[in-house]
Each structure stands twice: as structure tokens, then as C-alpha cells.
């Protein structure tokens, strides 16, 4: 399993990406589905303060605390959330106060990271990664943030591309590290949360794009600040991503309709170079 998630617009949305032990949003019901797998989570990335995206957070913590009290283990946890989002600030303050999780706590290494658009933040994975944020447009009552995960990959300079791995150390000793190796920052995963008109220029070349597609058809949108299926495809193509994962699809649509509309889009955008597409059917557990 690489991805596991659940997404039912207005009710609960979350998606777990196991290679980074990272959870994108934290809608309710999450620990009934992930169960003990939750103890492995190192990063929780919250897009905005609508309840269908964050009310599962408290139960994730309860599961991780329970695991600590029975085993003594607690996997470090960073929780990222938009600064100045009033709902999230109040909710997180309640959790921190009630469970005495304020700074200086010893048992649990939890970092609470308030994020702003256009910044970079430390990110907790086994690889050398960091988090980059960008603003997205959603309803006026919330501050909504999109996220890129970026891997800092060390590569051999082109002139040494043919050097065998066992000889690289010798080469570095001879020529100096910076003359042999360079660092490439690679966007590997992008999450836009709930959004319309997501700023494509902020995530060009991302390997995997997680995007909402609340409406299958433009006529179904009555001024709501959510994307349509076609907008999600258009953004995916313009971003040159390799893989699109669609979530937050409205519950008004049944499985057959979703499948047929997604297939139409795959056909329509085939010549534009789309990409592998997955979609989370509302009310069904998603796993790939
Ligand atoms: Zn929302």
C-alpha cells in the first residue's frame, strides 16, 4: 500500500501516503480505518479549517498516545496547519491545553507548525525532504494552503555519469564533493486541498498531484469555490505531473457516473499527455 484514504466531500477527507508516513488532511473516522498504522504517521498536513478535513486529528493523537502507554514508543510527529485559520487555532489550542501538550513536554515529540503561503518548512522523512507552501483559493471564511513535498536529491555531475558507484568516493576525495555531486530539488508530491484555480506555476513538474474534483460537470457548480473534474485535468496537464489523484468528489454522484466521466476526460486529455489517474469514490476506502 502506498496510498490509503477516504474522501466524501462535506463529511470526511484524508489520504495517507506511506513512503513519507504522511497524512494529507485528517477527516473523522480515520483511526477506525488505519487503526494501528496510525502510530507510524510522522507528518500531518492540514489544508484548511473546514471540519471535514481536520476533526480526525484528536483521535489520531489518542491512538498514538495509547501506543506509547503500552509500548513506550512514540514516532515523532509534525502537524502543519495554516496560520491565522481561526477554527484550526481554536481546535489545536483545545487539544494542546487539555492534553497538556504545550512546549517542553517530554514524552511526545510533537511539532505544531503554523504555515504561511510561499514559505519552506522542515519535513520529517527518512529522505532529505522539505515542505513548500502556496496559497489556494477556497471559501472566504478560511485560509487555505497547498503543499509541495520536495526531495533534495544528490546527483553525479553529468561528466561523471558513467562512474561506477564503488568509485564515487575516490572521485570525491580527489576532486572535492561539490565538483562531483550537485543537489537537485525535485517536487515529488503536491496537495492542493479544497481549491479553485490552483496556481499551477507553483507545482510545475510535480510527480504526483492530489487535486479535488467536487463537480463532474460545470453546470452542477452554483458559485461554490470548488473545482470541476475538467479543471483538475487541465491543471494536471499544465503542471506536467505524471500522476493525478482525484478526491473530494461530491456524494451526489454514483460510482458508474464517476467512472464514466473520468474515462471521458482521460480520453479527451490523452493527446495532452495525461498521465496515470486514480479517483477516490465517495464513501469507499481507497487503496493503491
Ligand atoms: Zn473546504
PDB file of C-alpha atoms and ligand atoms in Angstrom:
ATOM      1  CA  UNK A   1       0.000   0.000   0.000  1.00  0.00           C
ATOM      2  CA  UNK A   2       1.304   3.414  -0.968  1.00  0.00           C
ATOM      3  CA  UNK A   3      -1.866   5.438  -0.681  1.00  0.00           C
ATOM      4  CA  UNK A   4      -4.824   4.761   1.544  1.00  0.00           C
ATOM      5  CA  UNK A   5      -7.629   7.234   2.017  1.00  0.00           C
ATOM      6  CA  UNK A   6     -11.236   8.179   2.285  1.00  0.00           C
ATOM      7  CA  UNK A   7     -12.930  11.164   0.758  1.00  0.00           C
ATOM      8  CA  UNK A   8     -16.516  12.199   0.958  1.00  0.00           C
ATOM      9  CA  UNK A   9     -16.898  15.934   0.352  1.00  0.00           C
ATOM     10  CA  UNK A  10     -18.523  17.765   3.316  1.00  0.00           C
ATOM     11  CA  UNK A  11     -18.156  14.680   5.584  1.00  0.00           C
ATOM     12  CA  UNK A  12     -14.575  13.434   5.819  1.00  0.00           C
ATOM     13  CA  UNK A  13     -11.398  13.686   3.761  1.00  0.00           C
ATOM     14  CA  UNK A  14      -7.947  12.249   4.320  1.00  0.00           C
ATOM     15  CA  UNK A  15      -5.237  10.498   2.327  1.00  0.00           C
ATOM     16  CA  UNK A  16      -2.250   8.650   3.758  1.00  0.00           C
ATOM     17  CA  UNK A  17       0.972   8.329   1.751  1.00  0.00           C
ATOM     18  CA  UNK A  18       3.077   5.610   3.327  1.00  0.00           C
ATOM     19  CA  UNK A  19       6.536   6.292   1.759  1.00  0.00           C
ATOM     20  CA  UNK A  20       6.642   9.607   3.641  1.00  0.00           C
ATOM     21  CA  UNK A  21       4.478   8.436   6.587  1.00  0.00           C
ATOM     22  CA  UNK A  22       2.385  11.474   5.799  1.00  0.00           C
ATOM     23  CA  UNK A  23      -1.267  12.199   6.093  1.00  0.00           C
ATOM     24  CA  UNK A  24      -2.950  14.807   3.924  1.00  0.00           C
ATOM     25  CA  UNK A  25      -5.825  16.194   5.955  1.00  0.00           C
ATOM     26  CA  UNK A  26      -7.421  14.360   8.823  1.00  0.00           C
ATOM     27  CA  UNK A  27     -11.170  13.958   8.467  1.00  0.00           C
ATOM     28  CA  UNK A  28     -13.127  11.948  11.008  1.00  0.00           C
ATOM     29  CA  UNK A  29     -13.151   8.155  11.012  1.00  0.00           C
ATOM     30  CA  UNK A  30      -9.515   7.890  10.067  1.00  0.00           C
ATOM     31  CA  UNK A  31      -8.344   5.790  13.001  1.00  0.00           C
ATOM     32  CA  UNK A  32     -11.182   3.295  12.554  1.00  0.00           C
ATOM     33  CA  UNK A  33      -9.733   2.601   9.099  1.00  0.00           C
ATOM     34  CA  UNK A  34      -5.974   2.986   9.578  1.00  0.00           C
ATOM     35  CA  UNK A  35      -6.048   1.522  13.120  1.00  0.00           C
ATOM     36  CA  UNK A  36      -2.527   0.743  14.392  1.00  0.00           C
ATOM     37  CA  UNK A  37      -0.948   2.024  11.145  1.00  0.00           C
ATOM     38  CA  UNK A  38      -1.554   5.480  12.576  1.00  0.00           C
ATOM     39  CA  UNK A  39       1.297   5.079  15.027  1.00  0.00           C
ATOM     40  CA  UNK A  40       3.719   5.291  12.071  1.00  0.00           C
ATOM     41  CA  UNK A  41       2.465   8.720  10.947  1.00  0.00           C
ATOM     42  CA  UNK A  42       5.229  11.341  11.136  1.00  0.00           C
ATOM     43  CA  UNK A  43       3.574  14.268   9.367  1.00  0.00           C
ATOM     44  CA  UNK A  44       0.032  15.567   9.264  1.00  0.00           C
ATOM     45  CA  UNK A  45      -0.620  18.264   6.705  1.00  0.00           C
ATOM     46  CA  UNK A  46      -3.834  20.213   7.142  1.00  0.00           C
ATOM     47  CA  UNK A  47      -5.061  22.272   4.195  1.00  0.00           C
ATOM     48  CA  UNK A  48      -7.744  24.374   5.882  1.00  0.00           C
ATOM     49  CA  UNK A  49     -10.143  24.665   8.777  1.00  0.00           C
ATOM     50  CA  UNK A  50     -13.298  23.010   7.461  1.00  0.00           C
ATOM     51  CA  UNK A  51     -14.376  20.215   9.784  1.00  0.00           C
ATOM     52  CA  UNK A  52     -14.396  17.510   7.112  1.00  0.00           C
ATOM     53  CA  UNK A  53     -10.605  17.996   6.889  1.00  0.00           C
ATOM     54  CA  UNK A  54      -9.446  18.018  10.499  1.00  0.00           C
ATOM     55  CA  UNK A  55     -11.763  16.526  13.142  1.00  0.00           C
ATOM     56  CA  UNK A  56      -9.957  13.174  12.975  1.00  0.00           C
ATOM     57  CA  UNK A  57      -6.803  14.748  14.394  1.00  0.00           C
ATOM     58  CA  UNK A  58      -7.701  14.244  18.032  1.00  0.00           C
ATOM     59  CA  UNK A  59      -8.316  10.516  17.546  1.00  0.00           C
ATOM     60  CA  UNK A  60      -5.040  10.086  15.688  1.00  0.00           C
ATOM     61  CA  UNK A  61      -3.305  11.518  18.744  1.00  0.00           C
ATOM     62  CA  UNK A  62      -5.299   9.254  21.080  1.00  0.00           C
ATOM     63  CA  UNK A  63      -4.185   6.184  19.095  1.00  0.00           C
ATOM     64  CA  UNK A  64      -0.558   7.326  19.124  1.00  0.00           C
ATOM     65  CA  UNK A  65      -0.691   8.101  22.870  1.00  0.00           C
ATOM     66  CA  UNK A  66      -2.313   4.712  23.567  1.00  0.00           C
ATOM     67  CA  UNK A  67       0.518   3.031  21.662  1.00  0.00           C
ATOM     68  CA  UNK A  68       3.045   4.970  23.733  1.00  0.00           C
ATOM     69  CA  UNK A  69       1.467   3.935  27.039  1.00  0.00           C
ATOM     70  CA  UNK A  70       1.522   0.260  26.054  1.00  0.00           C
ATOM     71  CA  UNK A  71       4.946   0.118  24.328  1.00  0.00           C
ATOM     72  CA  UNK A  72       6.903   3.243  25.290  1.00  0.00           C
ATOM     73  CA  UNK A  73       7.235   4.179  21.602  1.00  0.00           C
ATOM     74  CA  UNK A  74       6.147   7.440  20.055  1.00  0.00           C
ATOM     75  CA  UNK A  75       7.014   8.272  16.453  1.00  0.00           C
ATOM     76  CA  UNK A  76       7.882  11.953  16.112  1.00  0.00           C
ATOM     77  CA  UNK A  77       5.026  13.949  14.714  1.00  0.00           C
ATOM     78  CA  UNK A  78       4.875  17.281  12.911  1.00  0.00           C
ATOM     79  CA  UNK A  79       1.477  18.875  12.375  1.00  0.00           C
ATOM     80  CA  UNK A  80       1.290  21.609   9.738  1.00  0.00           C
ATOM     81  CA  UNK A  81      -1.690  23.937   9.562  1.00  0.00           C
ATOM     82  CA  UNK A  82      -2.477  27.366   8.116  1.00  0.00           C
ATOM     83  CA  UNK A  83      -1.562  30.233  10.384  1.00  0.00           C
ATOM     84  CA  UNK A  84      -4.476  32.544  11.179  1.00  0.00           C
ATOM     85  CA  UNK A  85      -7.140  29.933  10.453  1.00  0.00           C
ATOM     86  CA  UNK A  86      -9.437  30.622  13.412  1.00  0.00           C
ATOM     87  CA  UNK A  87     -11.138  27.223  13.502  1.00  0.00           C
ATOM     88  CA  UNK A  88      -7.827  25.335  13.476  1.00  0.00           C
ATOM     89  CA  UNK A  89      -6.243  27.637  16.028  1.00  0.00           C
ATOM     90  CA  UNK A  90      -9.129  27.073  18.470  1.00  0.00           C
ATOM     91  CA  UNK A  91      -9.255  23.318  17.879  1.00  0.00           C
ATOM     92  CA  UNK A  92      -5.499  22.864  18.267  1.00  0.00           C
ATOM     93  CA  UNK A  93      -5.407  25.081  21.351  1.00  0.00           C
ATOM     94  CA  UNK A  94      -8.060  22.895  22.962  1.00  0.00           C
ATOM     95  CA  UNK A  95      -6.066  19.720  22.208  1.00  0.00           C
ATOM     96  CA  UNK A  96      -2.803  21.214  23.458  1.00  0.00           C
ATOM     97  CA  UNK A  97      -4.348  22.581  26.647  1.00  0.00           C
ATOM     98  CA  UNK A  98      -6.486  19.623  27.575  1.00  0.00           C
ATOM     99  CA  UNK A  99      -3.773  17.018  26.920  1.00  0.00           C
ATOM    100  CA  UNK A 100      -1.028  19.284  28.267  1.00  0.00           C
ATOM    101  CA  UNK A 101       0.877  19.145  25.005  1.00  0.00           C
ATOM    102  CA  UNK A 102       2.468  22.505  25.314  1.00  0.00           C
ATOM    103  CA  UNK A 103       6.111  23.229  24.711  1.00  0.00           C
ATOM    104  CA  UNK A 104       8.543  21.423  26.953  1.00  0.00           C
ATOM    105  CA  UNK A 105       6.549  18.177  27.040  1.00  0.00           C
ATOM    106  CA  UNK A 106       8.871  15.222  27.360  1.00  0.00           C
ATOM    107  CA  UNK A 107       7.083  12.052  26.279  1.00  0.00           C
ATOM    108  CA  UNK A 108       5.713  13.170  22.960  1.00  0.00           C
ATOM    109  CA  UNK A 109       7.803  14.878  20.349  1.00  0.00           C
ATOM    110  CA  UNK A 110       5.107  16.852  18.559  1.00  0.00           C
ATOM    111  CA  UNK A 111       5.900  19.918  16.483  1.00  0.00           C
ATOM    112  CA  UNK A 112       2.998  22.247  15.831  1.00  0.00           C
ATOM    113  CA  UNK A 113       3.890  24.189  12.706  1.00  0.00           C
ATOM    114  CA  UNK A 114       1.804  27.189  11.678  1.00  0.00           C
ATOM    115  CA  UNK A 115       2.404  27.727   7.975  1.00  0.00           C
ATOM    116  CA  UNK A 116       2.035  30.651   5.621  1.00  0.00           C
ATOM    117  CA  UNK A 117       1.891  30.638   1.839  1.00  0.00           C
ATOM    118  CA  UNK A 118       5.148  30.985  -0.073  1.00  0.00           C
ATOM    119  CA  UNK A 119       7.446  29.525   2.581  1.00  0.00           C
ATOM    120  CA  UNK A 120       9.533  26.386   3.138  1.00  0.00           C
ATOM    121  CA  UNK A 121       9.459  24.188   6.245  1.00  0.00           C
ATOM    122  CA  UNK A 122      11.434  21.276   7.615  1.00  0.00           C
ATOM    123  CA  UNK A 123       9.769  17.976   6.895  1.00  0.00           C
ATOM    124  CA  UNK A 124      10.192  14.700   8.707  1.00  0.00           C
ATOM    125  CA  UNK A 125      11.017  11.762   6.401  1.00  0.00           C
ATOM    126  CA  UNK A 126      13.853   9.270   6.003  1.00  0.00           C
ATOM    127  CA  UNK A 127      14.921  11.078   2.834  1.00  0.00           C
ATOM    128  CA  UNK A 128      16.214  14.638   2.661  1.00  0.00           C
ATOM    129  CA  UNK A 129      12.935  16.475   2.097  1.00  0.00           C
ATOM    130  CA  UNK A 130      11.279  19.767   2.847  1.00  0.00           C
ATOM    131  CA  UNK A 131       7.835  21.250   2.528  1.00  0.00           C
ATOM    132  CA  UNK A 132       6.931  24.217   0.343  1.00  0.00           C
ATOM    133  CA  UNK A 133       3.621  26.053   0.691  1.00  0.00           C
ATOM    134  CA  UNK A 134       1.445  28.082  -1.636  1.00  0.00           C
ATOM    135  CA  UNK A 135      -1.893  29.836  -1.210  1.00  0.00           C
ATOM    136  CA  UNK A 136      -5.024  28.383  -2.806  1.00  0.00           C
ATOM    137  CA  UNK A 137      -8.406  29.956  -3.362  1.00  0.00           C
ATOM    138  CA  UNK A 138     -11.267  28.448  -1.380  1.00  0.00           C
ATOM    139  CA  UNK A 139     -14.193  29.849   0.644  1.00  0.00           C
ATOM    140  CA  UNK A 140     -13.708  33.258   2.241  1.00  0.00           C
ATOM    141  CA  UNK A 141     -14.052  32.012   5.854  1.00  0.00           C
ATOM    142  CA  UNK A 142     -10.782  30.046   5.786  1.00  0.00           C
ATOM    143  CA  UNK A 143      -7.125  30.450   4.933  1.00  0.00           C
ATOM    144  CA  UNK A 144      -6.348  27.607   2.587  1.00  0.00           C
ATOM    145  CA  UNK A 145      -2.874  26.279   1.834  1.00  0.00           C
ATOM    146  CA  UNK A 146      -1.459  23.962  -0.825  1.00  0.00           C
ATOM    147  CA  UNK A 147       1.719  21.943  -0.212  1.00  0.00           C
ATOM    148  CA  UNK A 148       4.615  20.581  -2.222  1.00  0.00           C
ATOM    149  CA  UNK A 149       6.895  17.915  -0.837  1.00  0.00           C
ATOM    150  CA  UNK A 150      10.378  18.335  -2.234  1.00  0.00           C
ATOM    151  CA  UNK A 151      13.205  15.819  -2.210  1.00  0.00           C
ATOM    152  CA  UNK A 152      16.756  17.115  -2.243  1.00  0.00           C
ATOM    153  CA  UNK A 153      18.440  14.535  -4.468  1.00  0.00           C
ATOM    154  CA  UNK A 154      22.181  14.257  -4.729  1.00  0.00           C
ATOM    155  CA  UNK A 155      23.311  13.518  -8.260  1.00  0.00           C
ATOM    156  CA  UNK A 156      26.564  12.962 -10.050  1.00  0.00           C
ATOM    157  CA  UNK A 157      27.526  15.801 -12.357  1.00  0.00           C
ATOM    158  CA  UNK A 158      26.920  14.786 -15.997  1.00  0.00           C
ATOM    159  CA  UNK A 159      30.620  14.389 -16.766  1.00  0.00           C
ATOM    160  CA  UNK A 160      30.793  11.615 -14.119  1.00  0.00           C
ATOM    161  CA  UNK A 161      27.548   9.876 -15.056  1.00  0.00           C
ATOM    162  CA  UNK A 162      29.381   6.713 -16.119  1.00  0.00           C
ATOM    163  CA  UNK A 163      31.467   6.349 -12.971  1.00  0.00           C
ATOM    164  CA  UNK A 164      30.697   3.096 -11.143  1.00  0.00           C
ATOM    165  CA  UNK A 165      29.109   3.568  -7.672  1.00  0.00           C
ATOM    166  CA  UNK A 166      32.106   1.972  -5.893  1.00  0.00           C
ATOM    167  CA  UNK A 167      34.448   4.586  -7.431  1.00  0.00           C
ATOM    168  CA  UNK A 168      32.438   7.666  -6.458  1.00  0.00           C
ATOM    169  CA  UNK A 169      34.025   8.046  -3.031  1.00  0.00           C
ATOM    170  CA  UNK A 170      37.513   8.034  -4.527  1.00  0.00           C
ATOM    171  CA  UNK A 171      36.459  10.631  -7.069  1.00  0.00           C
ATOM    172  CA  UNK A 172      35.054  12.868  -4.311  1.00  0.00           C
ATOM    173  CA  UNK A 173      38.324  12.550  -2.353  1.00  0.00           C
ATOM    174  CA  UNK A 174      40.272  13.560  -5.451  1.00  0.00           C
ATOM    175  CA  UNK A 175      38.151  16.398  -6.800  1.00  0.00           C
ATOM    176  CA  UNK A 176      36.124  17.631  -3.843  1.00  0.00           C
ATOM    177  CA  UNK A 177      32.475  16.823  -3.165  1.00  0.00           C
ATOM    178  CA  UNK A 178      30.921  19.864  -4.849  1.00  0.00           C
ATOM    179  CA  UNK A 179      32.846  19.216  -8.052  1.00  0.00           C
ATOM    180  CA  UNK A 180      31.426  15.714  -8.318  1.00  0.00           C
ATOM    181  CA  UNK A 181      27.934  15.980  -6.876  1.00  0.00           C
ATOM    182  CA  UNK A 182      25.148  18.511  -7.186  1.00  0.00           C
ATOM    183  CA  UNK A 183      21.780  18.731  -5.443  1.00  0.00           C
ATOM    184  CA  UNK A 184      18.563  18.699  -7.410  1.00  0.00           C
ATOM    185  CA  UNK A 185      15.356  19.814  -5.688  1.00  0.00           C
ATOM    186  CA  UNK A 186      12.545  17.639  -7.019  1.00  0.00           C
ATOM    187  CA  UNK A 187       8.855  18.187  -6.341  1.00  0.00           C
ATOM    188  CA  UNK A 188       7.554  14.711  -5.723  1.00  0.00           C
ATOM    189  CA  UNK A 189       4.067  15.293  -4.382  1.00  0.00           C
ATOM    190  CA  UNK A 190       1.592  18.178  -4.386  1.00  0.00           C
ATOM    191  CA  UNK A 191      -1.608  18.525  -2.412  1.00  0.00           C
ATOM    192  CA  UNK A 192      -3.972  21.376  -3.294  1.00  0.00           C
ATOM    193  CA  UNK A 193      -6.673  20.698  -0.667  1.00  0.00           C
ATOM    194  CA  UNK A 194     -10.059  22.224  -1.466  1.00  0.00           C
ATOM    195  CA  UNK A 195      -9.441  24.812  -4.140  1.00  0.00           C
ATOM    196  CA  UNK A 196     -10.360  26.504  -7.383  1.00  0.00           C
ATOM    197  CA  UNK A 197      -7.834  27.905  -9.856  1.00  0.00           C
ATOM    198  CA  UNK A 198      -4.902  26.294  -8.055  1.00  0.00           C
ATOM    199  CA  UNK A 199      -1.696  28.155  -9.048  1.00  0.00           C
ATOM    200  CA  UNK A 200      -0.116  25.676 -11.471  1.00  0.00           C
ATOM    201  CA  UNK A 201       3.144  27.623 -11.684  1.00  0.00           C
ATOM    202  CA  UNK A 202       3.804  26.691  -8.032  1.00  0.00           C
ATOM    203  CA  UNK A 203       3.889  22.956  -8.724  1.00  0.00           C
ATOM    204  CA  UNK A 204       5.206  22.501 -12.258  1.00  0.00           C
ATOM    205  CA  UNK A 205       6.852  19.123 -12.716  1.00  0.00           C
ATOM    206  CA  UNK A 206       5.464  17.520  -9.558  1.00  0.00           C
ATOM    207  CA  UNK A 207       5.448  13.726  -9.800  1.00  0.00           C
ATOM    208  CA  UNK A 208       2.076  13.208  -8.117  1.00  0.00           C
ATOM    209  CA  UNK A 209      -0.746  15.761  -7.932  1.00  0.00           C
ATOM    210  CA  UNK A 210      -3.565  15.276  -5.428  1.00  0.00           C
ATOM    211  CA  UNK A 211      -6.405  17.513  -6.519  1.00  0.00           C
ATOM    212  CA  UNK A 212     -10.063  17.909  -5.707  1.00  0.00           C
ATOM    213  CA  UNK A 213     -12.817  17.322  -8.291  1.00  0.00           C
ATOM    214  CA  UNK A 214     -16.000  18.141  -6.393  1.00  0.00           C
ATOM    215  CA  UNK A 215     -18.128  18.520  -9.527  1.00  0.00           C
ATOM    216  CA  UNK A 216     -18.170  16.197 -12.505  1.00  0.00           C
ATOM    217  CA  UNK A 217     -19.869  18.862 -14.611  1.00  0.00           C
ATOM    218  CA  UNK A 218     -19.579  22.638 -14.661  1.00  0.00           C
ATOM    219  CA  UNK A 219     -23.388  23.035 -14.602  1.00  0.00           C
ATOM    220  CA  UNK A 220     -23.511  21.372 -11.170  1.00  0.00           C
ATOM    221  CA  UNK A 221     -21.471  24.162  -9.591  1.00  0.00           C
ATOM    222  CA  UNK A 222     -23.554  27.014  -8.267  1.00  0.00           C
ATOM    223  CA  UNK A 223     -20.901  29.515  -7.315  1.00  0.00           C
ATOM    224  CA  UNK A 224     -19.170  27.150  -4.858  1.00  0.00           C
ATOM    225  CA  UNK A 225     -15.422  27.571  -4.640  1.00  0.00           C
ATOM    226  CA  UNK A 226     -14.545  24.028  -5.640  1.00  0.00           C
ATOM    227  CA  UNK A 227     -13.070  22.560  -8.816  1.00  0.00           C
ATOM    228  CA  UNK A 228     -14.668  20.557 -11.576  1.00  0.00           C
ATOM    229  CA  UNK A 229     -13.260  17.323 -12.974  1.00  0.00           C
ATOM    230  CA  UNK A 230     -12.176  19.060 -16.155  1.00  0.00           C
ATOM    231  CA  UNK A 231     -10.412  21.831 -14.236  1.00  0.00           C
ATOM    232  CA  UNK A 232      -8.485  19.199 -12.270  1.00  0.00           C
ATOM    233  CA  UNK A 233      -7.393  17.525 -15.533  1.00  0.00           C
ATOM    234  CA  UNK A 234      -6.449  20.859 -17.080  1.00  0.00           C
ATOM    235  CA  UNK A 235      -4.336  21.755 -14.051  1.00  0.00           C
ATOM    236  CA  UNK A 236      -2.737  18.311 -14.072  1.00  0.00           C
ATOM    237  CA  UNK A 237      -1.781  18.614 -17.737  1.00  0.00           C
ATOM    238  CA  UNK A 238      -0.418  22.121 -17.345  1.00  0.00           C
ATOM    239  CA  UNK A 239       1.612  21.079 -14.300  1.00  0.00           C
ATOM    240  CA  UNK A 240       3.123  18.207 -16.350  1.00  0.00           C
ATOM    241  CA  UNK A 241       2.526  15.787 -13.496  1.00  0.00           C
ATOM    242  CA  UNK A 242       2.908  12.048 -14.039  1.00  0.00           C
ATOM    243  CA  UNK A 243       0.041  11.028 -11.830  1.00  0.00           C
ATOM    244  CA  UNK A 244      -3.253  12.600 -10.787  1.00  0.00           C
ATOM    245  CA  UNK A 245      -5.245  11.532  -7.752  1.00  0.00           C
ATOM    246  CA  UNK A 246      -8.747  12.965  -7.561  1.00  0.00           C
ATOM    247  CA  UNK A 247     -10.548  13.371  -4.275  1.00  0.00           C
ATOM    248  CA  UNK A 248     -13.371  15.357  -2.630  1.00  0.00           C
ATOM    249  CA  UNK A 249     -15.912  14.172  -5.228  1.00  0.00           C
ATOM    250  CA  UNK A 250     -19.479  15.139  -4.326  1.00  0.00           C
ATOM    251  CA  UNK A 251     -21.713  12.413  -2.878  1.00  0.00           C
ATOM    252  CA  UNK A 252     -24.408  13.303  -5.438  1.00  0.00           C
ATOM    253  CA  UNK A 253     -22.564  11.139  -7.979  1.00  0.00           C
ATOM    254  CA  UNK A 254     -22.702   7.363  -8.109  1.00  0.00           C
ATOM    255  CA  UNK A 255     -19.746   5.144  -8.920  1.00  0.00           C
ATOM    256  CA  UNK A 256     -20.742   4.400 -12.547  1.00  0.00           C
ATOM    257  CA  UNK A 257     -21.182   8.061 -13.343  1.00  0.00           C
ATOM    258  CA  UNK A 258     -17.828   8.978 -11.814  1.00  0.00           C
ATOM    259  CA  UNK A 259     -16.052   6.191 -13.659  1.00  0.00           C
ATOM    260  CA  UNK A 260     -17.617   7.144 -16.981  1.00  0.00           C
ATOM    261  CA  UNK A 261     -16.877  10.886 -16.608  1.00  0.00           C
ATOM    262  CA  UNK A 262     -13.281  10.238 -15.532  1.00  0.00           C
ATOM    263  CA  UNK A 263     -12.773   7.899 -18.507  1.00  0.00           C
ATOM    264  CA  UNK A 264     -14.143  10.553 -20.867  1.00  0.00           C
ATOM    265  CA  UNK A 265     -11.600  13.022 -19.508  1.00  0.00           C
ATOM    266  CA  UNK A 266      -8.759  10.514 -19.785  1.00  0.00           C
ATOM    267  CA  UNK A 267      -9.694  10.088 -23.451  1.00  0.00           C
ATOM    268  CA  UNK A 268     -10.087  13.823 -24.037  1.00  0.00           C
ATOM    269  CA  UNK A 269      -6.709  14.646 -22.489  1.00  0.00           C
ATOM    270  CA  UNK A 270      -4.852  11.577 -23.799  1.00  0.00           C
ATOM    271  CA  UNK A 271      -3.067  13.559 -26.518  1.00  0.00           C
ATOM    272  CA  UNK A 272      -2.102  16.221 -23.969  1.00  0.00           C
ATOM    273  CA  UNK A 273      -0.008  13.619 -22.203  1.00  0.00           C
ATOM    274  CA  UNK A 274      -2.148  12.556 -19.262  1.00  0.00           C
ATOM    275  CA  UNK A 275      -0.810  10.514 -17.031  1.00  0.00           C
ATOM    276  CA  UNK A 276      -1.979   7.928 -14.618  1.00  0.00           C
ATOM    277  CA  UNK A 277      -5.269   8.829 -12.962  1.00  0.00           C
ATOM    278  CA  UNK A 278      -6.837   7.481  -9.763  1.00  0.00           C
ATOM    279  CA  UNK A 279     -10.006   8.700  -8.092  1.00  0.00           C
ATOM    280  CA  UNK A 280     -11.442   8.229  -4.641  1.00  0.00           C
ATOM    281  CA  UNK A 281     -15.061   7.135  -4.832  1.00  0.00           C
ATOM    282  CA  UNK A 282     -17.096   8.878  -2.104  1.00  0.00           C
ATOM    283  CA  UNK A 283     -17.776   6.551   0.806  1.00  0.00           C
ATOM    284  CA  UNK A 284     -15.328   3.848  -0.366  1.00  0.00           C
ATOM    285  CA  UNK A 285     -11.940   3.178   1.136  1.00  0.00           C
ATOM    286  CA  UNK A 286      -9.256   3.964  -1.423  1.00  0.00           C
ATOM    287  CA  UNK A 287      -6.067   1.922  -1.559  1.00  0.00           C
ATOM    288  CA  UNK A 288      -3.353   1.642  -4.200  1.00  0.00           C
TER     289      UNK A 288
HETATM  290 ZN1  LIG B   1     -13.391  23.164   2.402  1.00  0.00          ZN
END
